[in-house]
Each structure stands twice: as C-alpha cells, then as structure tokens.
PDB file of C-alpha atoms in Angstrom:
ATOM      1  CA  LEU E   1       0.022   0.029  -0.046  1.00 62.00           C
ATOM      2  CA  ALA E   2       2.710   2.318  -1.092  1.00 72.00           C
ATOM      3  CA  GLY E   3       2.104   6.016  -0.590  1.00 80.00           C
ATOM      4  CA  LEU E   4      -0.713   5.653   1.838  1.00 79.00           C
ATOM      5  CA  PRO E   5      -0.397   7.255   5.307  1.00 82.00           C
ATOM      6  CA  PRO E   6       0.263   4.738   8.112  1.00 83.00           C
ATOM      7  CA  LYS E   7      -2.989   5.703   9.828  1.00 82.00           C
ATOM      8  CA  ALA E   8      -4.953   4.872   6.678  1.00 80.00           C
ATOM      9  CA  VAL E   9      -3.249   1.486   6.349  1.00 82.00           C
ATOM     10  CA  GLU E  10      -3.935   0.761  10.143  1.00 83.00           C
ATOM     11  CA  ARG E  11      -7.559   1.751   9.746  1.00 79.00           C
ATOM     12  CA  ALA E  12      -7.923  -0.482   6.690  1.00 80.00           C
ATOM     13  CA  ARG E  13      -6.494  -3.387   8.732  1.00 84.00           C
ATOM     14  CA  GLN E  14      -9.029  -2.650  11.484  1.00 80.00           C
ATOM     15  CA  VAL E  15     -11.902  -2.521   9.128  1.00 77.00           C
ATOM     16  CA  LEU E  16     -10.792  -5.724   7.333  1.00 81.00           C
ATOM     17  CA  ALA E  17     -10.426  -7.609  10.652  1.00 81.00           C
ATOM     18  CA  GLU E  18     -14.020  -6.608  11.756  1.00 77.00           C
ATOM     19  CA  LEU E  19     -15.380  -7.623   8.360  1.00 76.00           C
ATOM     20  CA  GLU E  20     -13.538 -10.948   8.390  1.00 81.00           C
ATOM     21  CA  ARG E  21     -14.790 -11.708  11.892  1.00 78.00           C
ATOM     22  CA  GLY E  22     -18.245 -11.647  10.281  1.00 72.00           C
ATOM     23  CA  GLU E  23     -20.166 -10.364  13.385  1.00 61.00           C
ATOM     24  CA  GLN E  24     -23.882 -10.619  12.976  1.00 55.00           C
ATOM     25  CA  GLY E  25     -26.576  -8.437  14.144  1.00 52.00           C
ATOM     26  CA  GLU E  26     -26.885  -4.686  14.902  1.00 52.00           C
ATOM     27  CA  LYS E  27     -23.149  -4.233  15.856  1.00 56.00           C
ATOM     28  CA  ARG E  28     -22.030  -5.450  12.384  1.00 56.00           C
ATOM     29  CA  THR E  29     -24.688  -3.393  10.604  1.00 54.00           C
ATOM     30  CA  ALA E  30     -23.774  -0.241  12.514  1.00 59.00           C
ATOM     31  CA  PHE E  31     -20.047  -0.824  11.706  1.00 60.00           C
ATOM     32  CA  VAL E  32     -20.629  -1.394   8.031  1.00 58.00           C
ATOM     33  CA  ASP E  33     -22.896   1.630   7.790  1.00 59.00           C
ATOM     34  CA  ASP E  34     -20.022   3.814   9.247  1.00 66.00           C
ATOM     35  CA  LEU E  35     -17.991   3.006   6.229  1.00 64.00           C
ATOM     36  CA  PRO E  36     -18.801   5.620   3.565  1.00 60.00           C
ATOM     37  CA  LEU E  37     -18.200   3.284   0.638  1.00 54.00           C
ATOM     38  CA  PHE E  38     -20.613   0.667   1.819  1.00 51.00           C
ATOM     39  CA  SER E  39     -23.327   3.201   2.803  1.00 49.00           C
ATOM     40  CA  ALA E  40     -23.066   4.829  -0.577  1.00 46.00           C
ATOM     41  CA  VAL E  41     -23.668   1.497  -2.274  1.00 48.00           C
ATOM     42  CA  ALA E  42     -26.663   0.797   0.047  1.00 50.00           C
ATOM     43  CA  ARG E  43     -28.204   4.284  -0.738  1.00 53.00           C
ATOM     44  CA  ARG E  44     -27.778   3.725  -4.474  1.00 53.00           C
ATOM     45  CA  ALA E  45     -29.454   0.270  -4.189  1.00 53.00           C
ATOM     46  CA  GLU E  46     -32.437   1.790  -2.258  1.00 55.00           C
ATOM     47  CA  THR E  47     -32.804   4.489  -4.869  1.00 56.00           C
ATOM     48  CA  HIS E  48     -32.733   1.975  -7.793  1.00 55.00           C
ATOM     49  CA  SER E  49     -35.371  -0.327  -6.033  1.00 53.00           C
ATOM     50  CA  ARG E  50     -37.693   2.639  -5.721  1.00 53.00           C
ATOM     51  CA  GLU E  51     -37.607   3.392  -9.417  1.00 54.00           C
ATOM     52  CA  SER E  52     -40.884   4.799 -10.694  1.00 61.00           C
ATOM     53  CA  GLU E  53     -42.949   3.483 -13.611  1.00 67.00           C
ATOM     54  CA  PRO E  54     -42.049   6.375 -15.851  1.00 65.00           C
ATOM     55  CA  ASP E  55     -38.447   5.509 -15.340  1.00 78.00           C
ATOM     56  CA  HIS E  56     -39.172   1.907 -16.437  1.00 84.00           C
ATOM     57  CA  ALA E  57     -41.062   3.207 -19.509  1.00 85.00           C
ATOM     58  CA  LEU E  58     -38.076   5.386 -20.358  1.00 87.00           C
ATOM     59  CA  ARG E  59     -35.562   2.544 -19.960  1.00 88.00           C
ATOM     60  CA  ASP E  60     -37.740   0.224 -22.044  1.00 90.00           C
ATOM     61  CA  ALA E  61     -38.146   2.815 -24.764  1.00 91.00           C
ATOM     62  CA  LEU E  62     -34.450   3.362 -24.963  1.00 91.00           C
ATOM     63  CA  ALA E  63     -33.728  -0.345 -25.108  1.00 92.00           C
ATOM     64  CA  ALA E  64     -36.200  -0.753 -27.959  1.00 93.00           C
ATOM     65  CA  LEU E  65     -34.464   1.701 -30.165  1.00 92.00           C
ATOM     66  CA  ASP E  66     -32.034   0.687 -32.821  1.00 93.00           C
ATOM     67  CA  PRO E  67     -30.203   3.798 -33.664  1.00 90.00           C
ATOM     68  CA  ASP E  68     -28.442   2.355 -36.697  1.00 92.00           C
ATOM     69  CA  SER E  69     -31.708   1.699 -38.477  1.00 94.00           C
ATOM     70  CA  LEU E  70     -33.339   5.123 -37.679  1.00 92.00           C
ATOM     71  CA  SER E  71     -33.846   7.643 -40.375  1.00 94.00           C
ATOM     72  CA  PRO E  72     -33.190  11.229 -39.287  1.00 94.00           C
ATOM     73  CA  ARG E  73     -36.882  11.887 -39.079  1.00 96.00           C
ATOM     74  CA  ASP E  74     -37.528   8.685 -36.976  1.00 94.00           C
ATOM     75  CA  ALA E  75     -34.558   9.700 -34.755  1.00 94.00           C
ATOM     76  CA  LEU E  76     -36.178  13.024 -34.205  1.00 95.00           C
ATOM     77  CA  GLU E  77     -39.514  11.509 -33.392  1.00 95.00           C
ATOM     78  CA  ALA E  78     -37.817   9.060 -30.954  1.00 94.00           C
ATOM     79  CA  LEU E  79     -36.097  12.017 -29.166  1.00 93.00           C
ATOM     80  CA  TYR E  80     -39.440  13.701 -28.785  1.00 93.00           C
ATOM     81  CA  ARG E  81     -40.970  10.511 -27.256  1.00 91.00           C
ATOM     82  CA  LEU E  82     -38.102  10.044 -24.945  1.00 91.00           C
ATOM     83  CA  THR E  83     -38.113  13.667 -23.867  1.00 91.00           C
ATOM     84  CA  ALA E  84     -41.822  13.301 -22.956  1.00 90.00           C
ATOM     85  CA  LEU E  85     -41.157  10.158 -21.032  1.00 86.00           C
ATOM     86  CA  ALA E  86     -38.295  11.863 -19.144  1.00 86.00           C
ATOM     87  CA  ARG E  87     -40.586  14.693 -18.113  1.00 86.00           C
ATOM     88  CA  LEU E  88     -42.968  12.312 -16.579  1.00 81.00           C
ATOM     89  CA  SER E  89     -40.298  10.899 -14.260  1.00 68.00           C
TER      90      SER E  89
END
C-alpha cells in the first residue's frame, strides 16, 4: 500500500479484521454503515429499487431503439418521445 499514510493502512486493517470476523446483528450493521463506501452502495441500491413506472418506461423505450436503423426523421420523433417520457419521471 505504497504512498498511503500509516494511519490509513492501520484503519484499513481494523476494518478488514472486523469484516472478516463476520459479526452478526446490529453491531455489524452499525459498523458497516459507518463506512462511507458501503453506505453509498446501500443508498444507491435503495434508490434503484424505488424506481418509478415512468423510469421503467423510459428505459424500455431506450432499449427498444435501434439507432443504426433510424432515419433522421425517425430519430427526431424518438427524441421527442423520450423527452416526453423523461418529463414524466
């Protein structure tokens, strides 16, 4: 871990030891939630799971597009449809 301050290396060792111990229950949950990296991933997962119907519709509409087969006019119409869906979400 070249270049890292000794305190950062020591803290990483402590975190690793706690995670490897695999403590169960509230203590482990509280410990993991104190780690910014893990809490950021948890927040992102919560946000993704609460995705609204318009978001699904927008994603589905994007997935259905084949940009290589669209004429310029079809591409413009697709952009208008996608913009309308985005405004709903």
